[in-house]
Coordinates of C-alpha atoms and ligand atoms in Angstrom, one line a residue:
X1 CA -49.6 14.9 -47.3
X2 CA -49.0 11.3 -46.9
X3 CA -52.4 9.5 -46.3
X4 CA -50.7 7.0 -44.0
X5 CA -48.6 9.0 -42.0
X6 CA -50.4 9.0 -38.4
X7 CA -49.4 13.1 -37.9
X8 CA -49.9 15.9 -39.9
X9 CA -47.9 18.1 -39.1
X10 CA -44.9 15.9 -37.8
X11 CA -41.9 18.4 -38.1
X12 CA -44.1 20.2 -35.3
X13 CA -46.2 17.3 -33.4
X14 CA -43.3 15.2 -32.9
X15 CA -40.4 17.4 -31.6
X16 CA -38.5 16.8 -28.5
X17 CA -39.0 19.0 -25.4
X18 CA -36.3 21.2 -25.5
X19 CA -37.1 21.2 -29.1
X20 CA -40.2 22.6 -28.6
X21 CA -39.1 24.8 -26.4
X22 CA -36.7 26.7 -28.2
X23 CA -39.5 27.2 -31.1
X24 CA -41.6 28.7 -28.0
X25 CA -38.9 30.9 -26.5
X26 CA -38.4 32.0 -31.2
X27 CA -41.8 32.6 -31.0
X28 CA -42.6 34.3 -27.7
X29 CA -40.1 37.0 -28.8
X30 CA -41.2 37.9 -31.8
X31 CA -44.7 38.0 -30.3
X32 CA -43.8 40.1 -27.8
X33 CA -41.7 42.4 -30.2
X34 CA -45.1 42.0 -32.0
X35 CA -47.8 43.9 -29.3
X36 CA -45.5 46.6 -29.2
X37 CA -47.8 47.2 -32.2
X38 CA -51.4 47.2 -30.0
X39 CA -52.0 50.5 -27.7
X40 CA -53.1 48.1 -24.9
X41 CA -49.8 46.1 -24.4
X42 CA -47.6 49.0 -25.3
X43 CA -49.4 51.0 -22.3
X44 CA -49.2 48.3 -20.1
X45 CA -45.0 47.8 -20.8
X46 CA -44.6 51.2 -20.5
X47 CA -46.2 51.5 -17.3
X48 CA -44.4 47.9 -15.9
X49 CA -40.9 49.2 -17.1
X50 CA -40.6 46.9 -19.5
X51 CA -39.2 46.1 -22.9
X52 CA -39.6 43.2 -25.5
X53 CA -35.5 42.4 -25.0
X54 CA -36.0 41.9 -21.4
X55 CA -37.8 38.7 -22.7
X56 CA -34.6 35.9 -22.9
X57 CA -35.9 32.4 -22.0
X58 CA -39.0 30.8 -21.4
X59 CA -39.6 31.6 -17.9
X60 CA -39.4 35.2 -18.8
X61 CA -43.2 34.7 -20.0
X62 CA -44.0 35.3 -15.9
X63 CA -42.4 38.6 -16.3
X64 CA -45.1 39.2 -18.5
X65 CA -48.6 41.2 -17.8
X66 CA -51.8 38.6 -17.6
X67 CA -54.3 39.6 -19.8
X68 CA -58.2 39.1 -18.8
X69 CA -62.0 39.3 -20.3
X70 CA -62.5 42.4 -19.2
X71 CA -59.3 43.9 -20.7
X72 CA -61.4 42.9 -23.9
X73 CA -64.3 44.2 -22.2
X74 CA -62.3 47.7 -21.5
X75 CA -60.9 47.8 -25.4
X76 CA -64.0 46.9 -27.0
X77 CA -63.9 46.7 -29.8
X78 CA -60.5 47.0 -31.6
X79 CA -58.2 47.8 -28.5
X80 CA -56.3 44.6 -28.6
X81 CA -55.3 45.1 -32.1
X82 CA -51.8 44.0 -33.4
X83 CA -52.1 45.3 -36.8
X84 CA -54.2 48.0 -38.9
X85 CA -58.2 46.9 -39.5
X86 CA -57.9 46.4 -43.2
X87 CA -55.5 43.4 -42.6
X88 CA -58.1 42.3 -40.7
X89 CA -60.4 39.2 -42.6
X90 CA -62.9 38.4 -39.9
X91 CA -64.3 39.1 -36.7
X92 CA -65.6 36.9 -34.0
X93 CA -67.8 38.4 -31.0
X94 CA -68.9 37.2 -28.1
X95 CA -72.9 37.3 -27.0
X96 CA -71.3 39.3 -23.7
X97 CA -74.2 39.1 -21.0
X98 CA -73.1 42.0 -18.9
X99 CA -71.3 44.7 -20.4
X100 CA -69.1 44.8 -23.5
X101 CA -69.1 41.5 -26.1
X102 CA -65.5 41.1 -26.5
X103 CA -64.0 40.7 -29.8
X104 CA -61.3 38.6 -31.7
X105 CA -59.7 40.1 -35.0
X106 CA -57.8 38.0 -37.8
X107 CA -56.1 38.2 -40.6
X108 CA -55.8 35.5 -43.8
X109 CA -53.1 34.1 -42.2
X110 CA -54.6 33.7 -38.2
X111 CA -57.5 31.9 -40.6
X112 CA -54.8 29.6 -42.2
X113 CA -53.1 28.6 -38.7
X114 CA -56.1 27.7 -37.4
X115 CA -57.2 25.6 -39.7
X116 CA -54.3 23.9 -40.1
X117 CA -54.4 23.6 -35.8
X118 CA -58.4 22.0 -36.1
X119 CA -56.9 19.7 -39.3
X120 CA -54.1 18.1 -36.9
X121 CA -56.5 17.5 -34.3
X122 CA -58.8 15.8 -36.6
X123 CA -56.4 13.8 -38.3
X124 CA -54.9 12.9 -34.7
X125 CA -58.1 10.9 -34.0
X126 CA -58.2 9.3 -37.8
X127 CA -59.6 11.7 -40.2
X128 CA -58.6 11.2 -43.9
X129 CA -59.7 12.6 -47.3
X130 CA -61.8 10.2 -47.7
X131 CA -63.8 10.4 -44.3
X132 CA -67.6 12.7 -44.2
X133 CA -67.5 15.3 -41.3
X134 CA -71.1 16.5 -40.0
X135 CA -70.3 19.3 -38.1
X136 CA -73.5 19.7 -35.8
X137 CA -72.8 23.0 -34.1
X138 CA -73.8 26.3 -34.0
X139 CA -72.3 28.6 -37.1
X140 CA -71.9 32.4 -36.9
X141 CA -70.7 33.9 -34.2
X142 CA -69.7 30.0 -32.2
X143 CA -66.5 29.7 -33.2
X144 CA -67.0 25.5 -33.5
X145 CA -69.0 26.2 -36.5
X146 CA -66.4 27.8 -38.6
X147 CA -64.0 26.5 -36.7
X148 CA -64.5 23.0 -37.7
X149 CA -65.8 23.6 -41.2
X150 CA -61.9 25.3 -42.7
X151 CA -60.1 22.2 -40.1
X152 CA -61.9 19.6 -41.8
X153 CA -61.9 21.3 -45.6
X154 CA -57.9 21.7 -44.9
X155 CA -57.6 18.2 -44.5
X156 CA -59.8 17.3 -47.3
X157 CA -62.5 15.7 -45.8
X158 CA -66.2 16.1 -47.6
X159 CA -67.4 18.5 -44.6
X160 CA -71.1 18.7 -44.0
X161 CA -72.0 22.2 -42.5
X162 CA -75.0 20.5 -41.0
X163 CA -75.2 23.2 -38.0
X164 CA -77.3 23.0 -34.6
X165 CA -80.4 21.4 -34.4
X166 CA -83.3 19.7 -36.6
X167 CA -82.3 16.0 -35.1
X168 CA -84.1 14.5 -37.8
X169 CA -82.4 16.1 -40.7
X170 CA -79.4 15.6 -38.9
X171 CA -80.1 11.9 -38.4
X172 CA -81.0 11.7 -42.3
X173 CA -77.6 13.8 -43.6
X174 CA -75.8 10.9 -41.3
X175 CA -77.3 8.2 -43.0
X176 CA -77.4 9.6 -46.5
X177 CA -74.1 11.2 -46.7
X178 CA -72.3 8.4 -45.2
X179 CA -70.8 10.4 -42.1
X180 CA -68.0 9.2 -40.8
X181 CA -67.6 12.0 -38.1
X182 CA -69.3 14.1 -36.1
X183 CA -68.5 17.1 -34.1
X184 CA -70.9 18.2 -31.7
X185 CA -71.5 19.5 -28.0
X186 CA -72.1 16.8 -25.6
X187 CA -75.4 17.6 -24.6
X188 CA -76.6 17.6 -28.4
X189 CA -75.0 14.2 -29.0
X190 CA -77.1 12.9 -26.0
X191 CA -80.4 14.2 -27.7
X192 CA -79.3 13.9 -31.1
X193 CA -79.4 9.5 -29.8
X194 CA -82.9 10.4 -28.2
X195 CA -84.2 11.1 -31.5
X196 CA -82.1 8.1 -33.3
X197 CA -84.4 5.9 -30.5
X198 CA -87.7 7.3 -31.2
X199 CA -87.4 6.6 -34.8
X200 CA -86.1 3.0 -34.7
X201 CA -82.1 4.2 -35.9
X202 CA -79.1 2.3 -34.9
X203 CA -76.2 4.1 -34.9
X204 CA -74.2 1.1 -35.1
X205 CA -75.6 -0.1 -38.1
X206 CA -77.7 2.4 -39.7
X207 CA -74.3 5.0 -39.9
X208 CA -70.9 4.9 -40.8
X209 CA -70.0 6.8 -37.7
X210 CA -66.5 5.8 -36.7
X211 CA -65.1 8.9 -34.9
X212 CA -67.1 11.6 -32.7
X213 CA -65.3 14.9 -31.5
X214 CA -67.4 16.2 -28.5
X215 CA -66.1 19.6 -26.6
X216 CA -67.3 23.5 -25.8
X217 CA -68.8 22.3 -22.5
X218 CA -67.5 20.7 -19.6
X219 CA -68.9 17.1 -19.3
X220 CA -67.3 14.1 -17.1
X221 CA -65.4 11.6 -17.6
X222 CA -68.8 9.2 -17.3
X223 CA -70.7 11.5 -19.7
X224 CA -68.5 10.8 -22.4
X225 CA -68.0 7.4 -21.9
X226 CA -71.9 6.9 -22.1
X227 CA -71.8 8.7 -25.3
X228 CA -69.2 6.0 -26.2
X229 CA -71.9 3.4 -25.6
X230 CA -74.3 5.0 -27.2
X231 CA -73.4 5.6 -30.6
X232 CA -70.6 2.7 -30.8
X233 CA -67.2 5.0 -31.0
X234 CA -64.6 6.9 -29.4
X235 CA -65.4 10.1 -28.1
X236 CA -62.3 12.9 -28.5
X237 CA -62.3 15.8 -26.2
X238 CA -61.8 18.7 -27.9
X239 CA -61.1 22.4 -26.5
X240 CA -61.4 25.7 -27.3
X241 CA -62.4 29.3 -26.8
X242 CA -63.2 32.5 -28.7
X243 CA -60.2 34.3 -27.5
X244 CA -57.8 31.8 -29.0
X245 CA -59.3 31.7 -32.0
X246 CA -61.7 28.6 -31.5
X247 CA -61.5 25.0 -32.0
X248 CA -58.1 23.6 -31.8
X249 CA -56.3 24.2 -28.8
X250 CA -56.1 21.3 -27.1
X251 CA -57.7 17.7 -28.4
X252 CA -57.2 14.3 -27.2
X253 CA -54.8 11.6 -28.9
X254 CA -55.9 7.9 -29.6
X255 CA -55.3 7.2 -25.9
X256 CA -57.7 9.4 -24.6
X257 CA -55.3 10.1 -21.6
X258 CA -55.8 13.9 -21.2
X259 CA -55.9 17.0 -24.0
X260 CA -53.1 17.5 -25.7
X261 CA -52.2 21.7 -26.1
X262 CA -50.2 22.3 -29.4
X263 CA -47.3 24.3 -27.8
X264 CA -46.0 25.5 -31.1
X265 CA -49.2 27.7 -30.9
X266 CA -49.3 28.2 -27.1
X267 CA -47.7 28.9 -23.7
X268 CA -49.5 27.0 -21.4
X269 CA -49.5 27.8 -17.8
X270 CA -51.1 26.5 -15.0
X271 CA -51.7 29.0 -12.0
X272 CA -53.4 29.5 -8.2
X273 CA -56.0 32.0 -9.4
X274 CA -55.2 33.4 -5.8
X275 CA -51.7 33.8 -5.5
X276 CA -51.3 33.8 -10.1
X277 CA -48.1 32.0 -9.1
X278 CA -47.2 28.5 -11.0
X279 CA -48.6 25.5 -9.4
X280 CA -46.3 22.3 -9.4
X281 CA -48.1 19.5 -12.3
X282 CA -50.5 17.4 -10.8
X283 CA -52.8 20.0 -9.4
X284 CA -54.8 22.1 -10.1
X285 CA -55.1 25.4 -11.0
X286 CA -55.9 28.1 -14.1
X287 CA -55.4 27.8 -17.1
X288 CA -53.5 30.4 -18.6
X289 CA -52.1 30.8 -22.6
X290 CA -50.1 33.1 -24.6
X291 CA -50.5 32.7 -28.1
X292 CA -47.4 32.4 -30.3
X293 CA -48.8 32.5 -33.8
X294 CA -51.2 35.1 -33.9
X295 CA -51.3 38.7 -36.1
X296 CA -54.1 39.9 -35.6
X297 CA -54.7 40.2 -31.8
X298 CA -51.7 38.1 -30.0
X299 CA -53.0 37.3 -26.8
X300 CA -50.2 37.6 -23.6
X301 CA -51.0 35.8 -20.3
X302 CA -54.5 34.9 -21.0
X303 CA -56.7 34.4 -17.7
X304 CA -59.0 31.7 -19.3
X305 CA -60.6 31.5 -15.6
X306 CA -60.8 27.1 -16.5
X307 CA -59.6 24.7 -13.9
X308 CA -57.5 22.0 -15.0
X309 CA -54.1 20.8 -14.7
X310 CA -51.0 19.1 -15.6
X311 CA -50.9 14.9 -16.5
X312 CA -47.5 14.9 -18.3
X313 CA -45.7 16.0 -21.1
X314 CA -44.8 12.7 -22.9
X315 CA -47.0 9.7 -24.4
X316 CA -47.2 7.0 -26.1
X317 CA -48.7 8.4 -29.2
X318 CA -44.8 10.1 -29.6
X319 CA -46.3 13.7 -28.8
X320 CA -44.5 15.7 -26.6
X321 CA -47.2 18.6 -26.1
X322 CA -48.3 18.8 -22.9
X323 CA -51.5 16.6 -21.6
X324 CA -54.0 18.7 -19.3
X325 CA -57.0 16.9 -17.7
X326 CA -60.7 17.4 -18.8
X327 CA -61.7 20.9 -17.4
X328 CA -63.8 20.8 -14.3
X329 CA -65.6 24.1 -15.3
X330 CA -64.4 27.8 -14.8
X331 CA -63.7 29.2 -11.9
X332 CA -66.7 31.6 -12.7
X333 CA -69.4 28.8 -12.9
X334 CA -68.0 27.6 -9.6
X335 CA -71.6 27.6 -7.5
X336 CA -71.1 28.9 -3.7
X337 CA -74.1 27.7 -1.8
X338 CA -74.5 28.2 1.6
X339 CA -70.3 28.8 1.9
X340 CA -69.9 25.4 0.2
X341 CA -67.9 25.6 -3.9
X342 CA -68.8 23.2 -6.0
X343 CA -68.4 22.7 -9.6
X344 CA -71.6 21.9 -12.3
X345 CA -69.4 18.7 -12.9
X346 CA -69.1 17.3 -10.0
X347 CA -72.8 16.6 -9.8
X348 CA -72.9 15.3 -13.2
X349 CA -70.3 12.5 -12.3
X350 CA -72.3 11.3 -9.6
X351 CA -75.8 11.4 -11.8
X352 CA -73.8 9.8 -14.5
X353 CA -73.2 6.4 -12.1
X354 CA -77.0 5.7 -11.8
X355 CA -78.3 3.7 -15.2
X356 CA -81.9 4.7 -14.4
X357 CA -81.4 8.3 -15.3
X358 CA -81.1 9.8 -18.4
X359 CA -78.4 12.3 -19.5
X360 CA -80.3 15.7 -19.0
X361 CA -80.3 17.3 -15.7
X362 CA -80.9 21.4 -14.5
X363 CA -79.2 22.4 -11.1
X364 CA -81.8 25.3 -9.6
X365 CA -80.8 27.4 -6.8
X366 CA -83.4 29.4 -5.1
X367 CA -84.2 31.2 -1.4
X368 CA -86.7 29.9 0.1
X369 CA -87.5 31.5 3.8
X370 CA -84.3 33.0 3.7
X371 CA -82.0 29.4 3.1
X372 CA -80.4 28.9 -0.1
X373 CA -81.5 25.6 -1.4
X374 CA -80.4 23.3 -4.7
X375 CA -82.6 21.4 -6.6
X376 CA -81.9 19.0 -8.9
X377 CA -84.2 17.4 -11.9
X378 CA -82.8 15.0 -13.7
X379 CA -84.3 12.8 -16.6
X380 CA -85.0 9.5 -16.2
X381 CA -83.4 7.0 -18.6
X382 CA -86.6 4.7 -19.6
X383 CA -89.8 5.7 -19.6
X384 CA -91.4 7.1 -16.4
X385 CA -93.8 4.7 -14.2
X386 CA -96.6 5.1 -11.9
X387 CA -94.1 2.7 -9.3
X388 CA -94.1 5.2 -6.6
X389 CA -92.1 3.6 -3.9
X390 CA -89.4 2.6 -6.3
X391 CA -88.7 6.2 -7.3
X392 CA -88.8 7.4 -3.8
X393 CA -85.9 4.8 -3.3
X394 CA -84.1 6.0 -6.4
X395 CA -84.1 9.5 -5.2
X396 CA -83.0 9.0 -1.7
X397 CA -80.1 7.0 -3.4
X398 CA -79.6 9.6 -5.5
X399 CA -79.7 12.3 -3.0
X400 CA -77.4 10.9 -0.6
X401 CA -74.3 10.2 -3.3
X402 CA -75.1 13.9 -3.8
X403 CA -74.6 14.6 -0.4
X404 CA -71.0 12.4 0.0
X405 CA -69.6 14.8 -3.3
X406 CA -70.8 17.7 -2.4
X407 CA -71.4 18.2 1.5
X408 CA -74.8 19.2 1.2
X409 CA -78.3 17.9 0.5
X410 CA -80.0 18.7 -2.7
X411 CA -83.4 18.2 -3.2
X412 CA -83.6 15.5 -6.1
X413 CA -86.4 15.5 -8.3
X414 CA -87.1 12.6 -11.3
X415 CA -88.1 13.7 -14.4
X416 CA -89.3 12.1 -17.6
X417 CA -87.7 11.5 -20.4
X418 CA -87.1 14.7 -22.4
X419 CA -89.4 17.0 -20.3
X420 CA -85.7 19.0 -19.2
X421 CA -84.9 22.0 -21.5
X422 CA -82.5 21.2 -24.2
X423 CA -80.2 24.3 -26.3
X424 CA -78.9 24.1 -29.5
X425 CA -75.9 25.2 -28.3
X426 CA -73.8 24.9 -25.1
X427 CA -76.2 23.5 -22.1
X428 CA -77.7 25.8 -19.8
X429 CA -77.0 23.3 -16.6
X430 CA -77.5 25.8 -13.9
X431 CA -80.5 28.2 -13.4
X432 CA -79.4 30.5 -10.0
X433 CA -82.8 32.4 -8.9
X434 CA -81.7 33.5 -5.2
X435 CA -82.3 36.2 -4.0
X436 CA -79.4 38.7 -3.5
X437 CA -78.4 40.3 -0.3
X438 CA -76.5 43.6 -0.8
Ligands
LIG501 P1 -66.4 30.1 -26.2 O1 -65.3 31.0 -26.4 O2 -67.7 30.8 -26.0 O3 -66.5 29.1 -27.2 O4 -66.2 29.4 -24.8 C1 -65.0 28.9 -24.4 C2 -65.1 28.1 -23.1 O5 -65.9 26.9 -23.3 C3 -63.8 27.7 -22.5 O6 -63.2 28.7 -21.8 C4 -64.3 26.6 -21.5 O7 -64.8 27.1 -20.4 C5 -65.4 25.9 -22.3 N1 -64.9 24.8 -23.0 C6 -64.5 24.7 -24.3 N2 -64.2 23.4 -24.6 C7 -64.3 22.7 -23.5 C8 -64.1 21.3 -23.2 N3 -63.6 20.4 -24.0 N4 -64.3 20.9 -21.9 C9 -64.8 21.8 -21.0 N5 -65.0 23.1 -21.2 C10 -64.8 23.5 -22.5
LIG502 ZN1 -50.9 11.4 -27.1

């Protein structure tokens, strides 16, 4: 492991398209010869007529069943298996609020890959063995606690397992230990400066913060580039989820020009949730990955329900794994108010543009004599005054860039400073109390 090489893994980072897509098309096969082994995919080939040789190039993946949550839901909680439980080294579970938690199996070696996948992202965006990771997020069950912690140990980083919360302690670790980088959830990196502010810290020259890796939550384009301000460095996206093991999946490069989904691990697809056909690059659509590594529980076809889409397949940091844009949320966080959609994010990029208000805001739907309304708080950035008209002015402003995004009128509402809930983990940014016509 050459300390100046700028990839880690460059046999696999760097290969050519149709490089890359004849490891796929190796991969996809064996995978597919692979879930012959689960009772859930063998069922489901039986019953489509089909057999692992019928899969001969790439495109063959549409011939392929999808695979959802609930299918997880339905197998709870070993269904999905590939291979027998005692190969089996750990367990991740989801909280599940309705019904069945879902669950993701893996052996030693699933463990080993996906280190090595959270390493290469790191050491994308400048890790070395010398740098100090502070990995502020949730351990147990959240798979960016664990996640993180065997990335950044595999690339021999000193790796702080700092966890969620206790700003202070967190503030003190940064300072003490030297951290270099920081992985958190946007939200916490917002508060985590709060605190930093209230106790006189600068994180340009109190830390040694150079690189941050924010991600398990959508957040804008403006978010992150006010956390950039904030703290003094570059900001990576990163992405993940449970069902593909975690951290890892797709990170941003140095040019910050879209996610970048290692396709030595994954099929990506991109389809109208409608329709589940392909949608052309450039729009949007679902996200949907087959996993080409994995023992344990190989996914096929994996409805992730996010909205994203294609921005290219080349770049200028010489990786040819495909670039998808930030997520705009999940199709299943998609709010439909009075017959309008509209997506968490989309309000936060308009908030985002107004430097008198903070970073923490609550969406609220309720019915109120029988109309569906929306209201929004939202923190303001300094500290609250008595100036009455002013803030009347600010909201009206407010409300009426609201209205041009979204098509309807929220009620706006100005908070102070840290009076807006804030979680450990991933925000809570919406709060639906309406009432529920059957
Ligand atoms: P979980 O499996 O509980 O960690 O949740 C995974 C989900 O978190 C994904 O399906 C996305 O909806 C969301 N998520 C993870 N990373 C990001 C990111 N960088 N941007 C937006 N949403 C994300
Ligand atoms: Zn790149």
């Amino acid at each position: 492991m050459e300390d100046s090489s700028k990839y880690l893994h460059p046999d696999k980072e760097t290969l050519s398209r149709p490089e890359l897509e004849a490891l796929q098309l190796e991969r996809l096969k064996q995978t597919v010869k692979h879930c012959m082994n689960s009772p859930f995919y063998k069922k489901k080939f039986d019953e489509m007529g089909l057999s692992p040789d019928d899969i001969k190039s790439l495109d063959d993946v549409r011939k392929l069943p999808f695979t959802t949550k609930q299918d997880l839901r339905d197998t709870y909680p070993f269904g999905l298996a590939s291979v027998p439980l005692r190969k089996c080294i750990r367990l991740h579970s989801s909280s599940g609020t309705t019904g069945n938690p879902t669950v993701i199996l893996h052996t030693q070696k699933d463990i080993d890959e996906w280190a090595n996948a959270v390493a290469r992202c790191l050491w994308m965006v400048g890790l070395r063995p010398d740098d100090v990771f502070q990995n502020s997020s949730g351990y147990g069950m959240f798979t960016g606690g664990l996640g993180f912690q065997y990335g950044a140990e595999r690339l021999g980083a000193l790796t702080v397992p700092a966890a969620a919360g206790n700003s202070l302690r967190q503030i003190k670790f940064m300072k003490d230990f030297g951290t270099t980088a920081l992985h958190a959830v946007p939200s916490y990196v917002t508060r985590l400066y709060e605190v930093m502010k209230q106790e006189g810290v600068d994180p340009r020259t109190d830390t040694k913060l150079k690189v941050l890796a924010i991600g398990a939550e959508p957040h804008s384009e403006a978010q992150r580039q006010r956390i950039e301000e904030m703290l003094g460095v570059k900001a990576y996206n990163s992405f993940g989820m449970s069902e593909m093991c975690g951290p890892g999946v797709g990170f941003e490069c140095e040019y910050q020009n879209g996610l970048h989904f290692w396709e030595d691990y994954y099929i990506v697809e991109i389809v109208d949730p409608q329709t589940l056909e392909p949608v052309p690059d450039g729009e949007i659509g679902e996200l949907v990955l087959t996993t080409l590594n994995r023992e344990a529980m190989p996914l096929l076809r994996y409805r992730t329900r996010d909205l994203t889409r294609v921005l290219g397949r080349t770049c200028p940091c010489g990786r040819n794994h495909v670039r998808l844009d930030r997520m705009r949320g999940r199709s299943d966080d998609m709010i439909v108010l009075r017959g309008v959609n509209i997506f968490p994010i989309q309000i936060e990029m308009i908030l985002m543009k107004f430097k008198e208000l903070g970073n923490n805001y609550l969406i609220t739907l309720t019915t109120d004599d029988d109309n569906d309304n929306m209201t929004v708080e939202v923190e303001l950035a300094g500290l609250f005054t008595d100036d009455y008209p002013s803030l009347k002015a600010l909201e009206k402003n407010i409300t009426r860039a609201l209205k041009d995004e979204i098509l309807l009128t929220p009620h706006v509402k100005l908070v102070p400073q840290g009076s807006l809930p804030v979680s450990e983990g991933k925000a809570v940014r919406v709060v639906d109390k309406r009432k529920v016509y059957q």
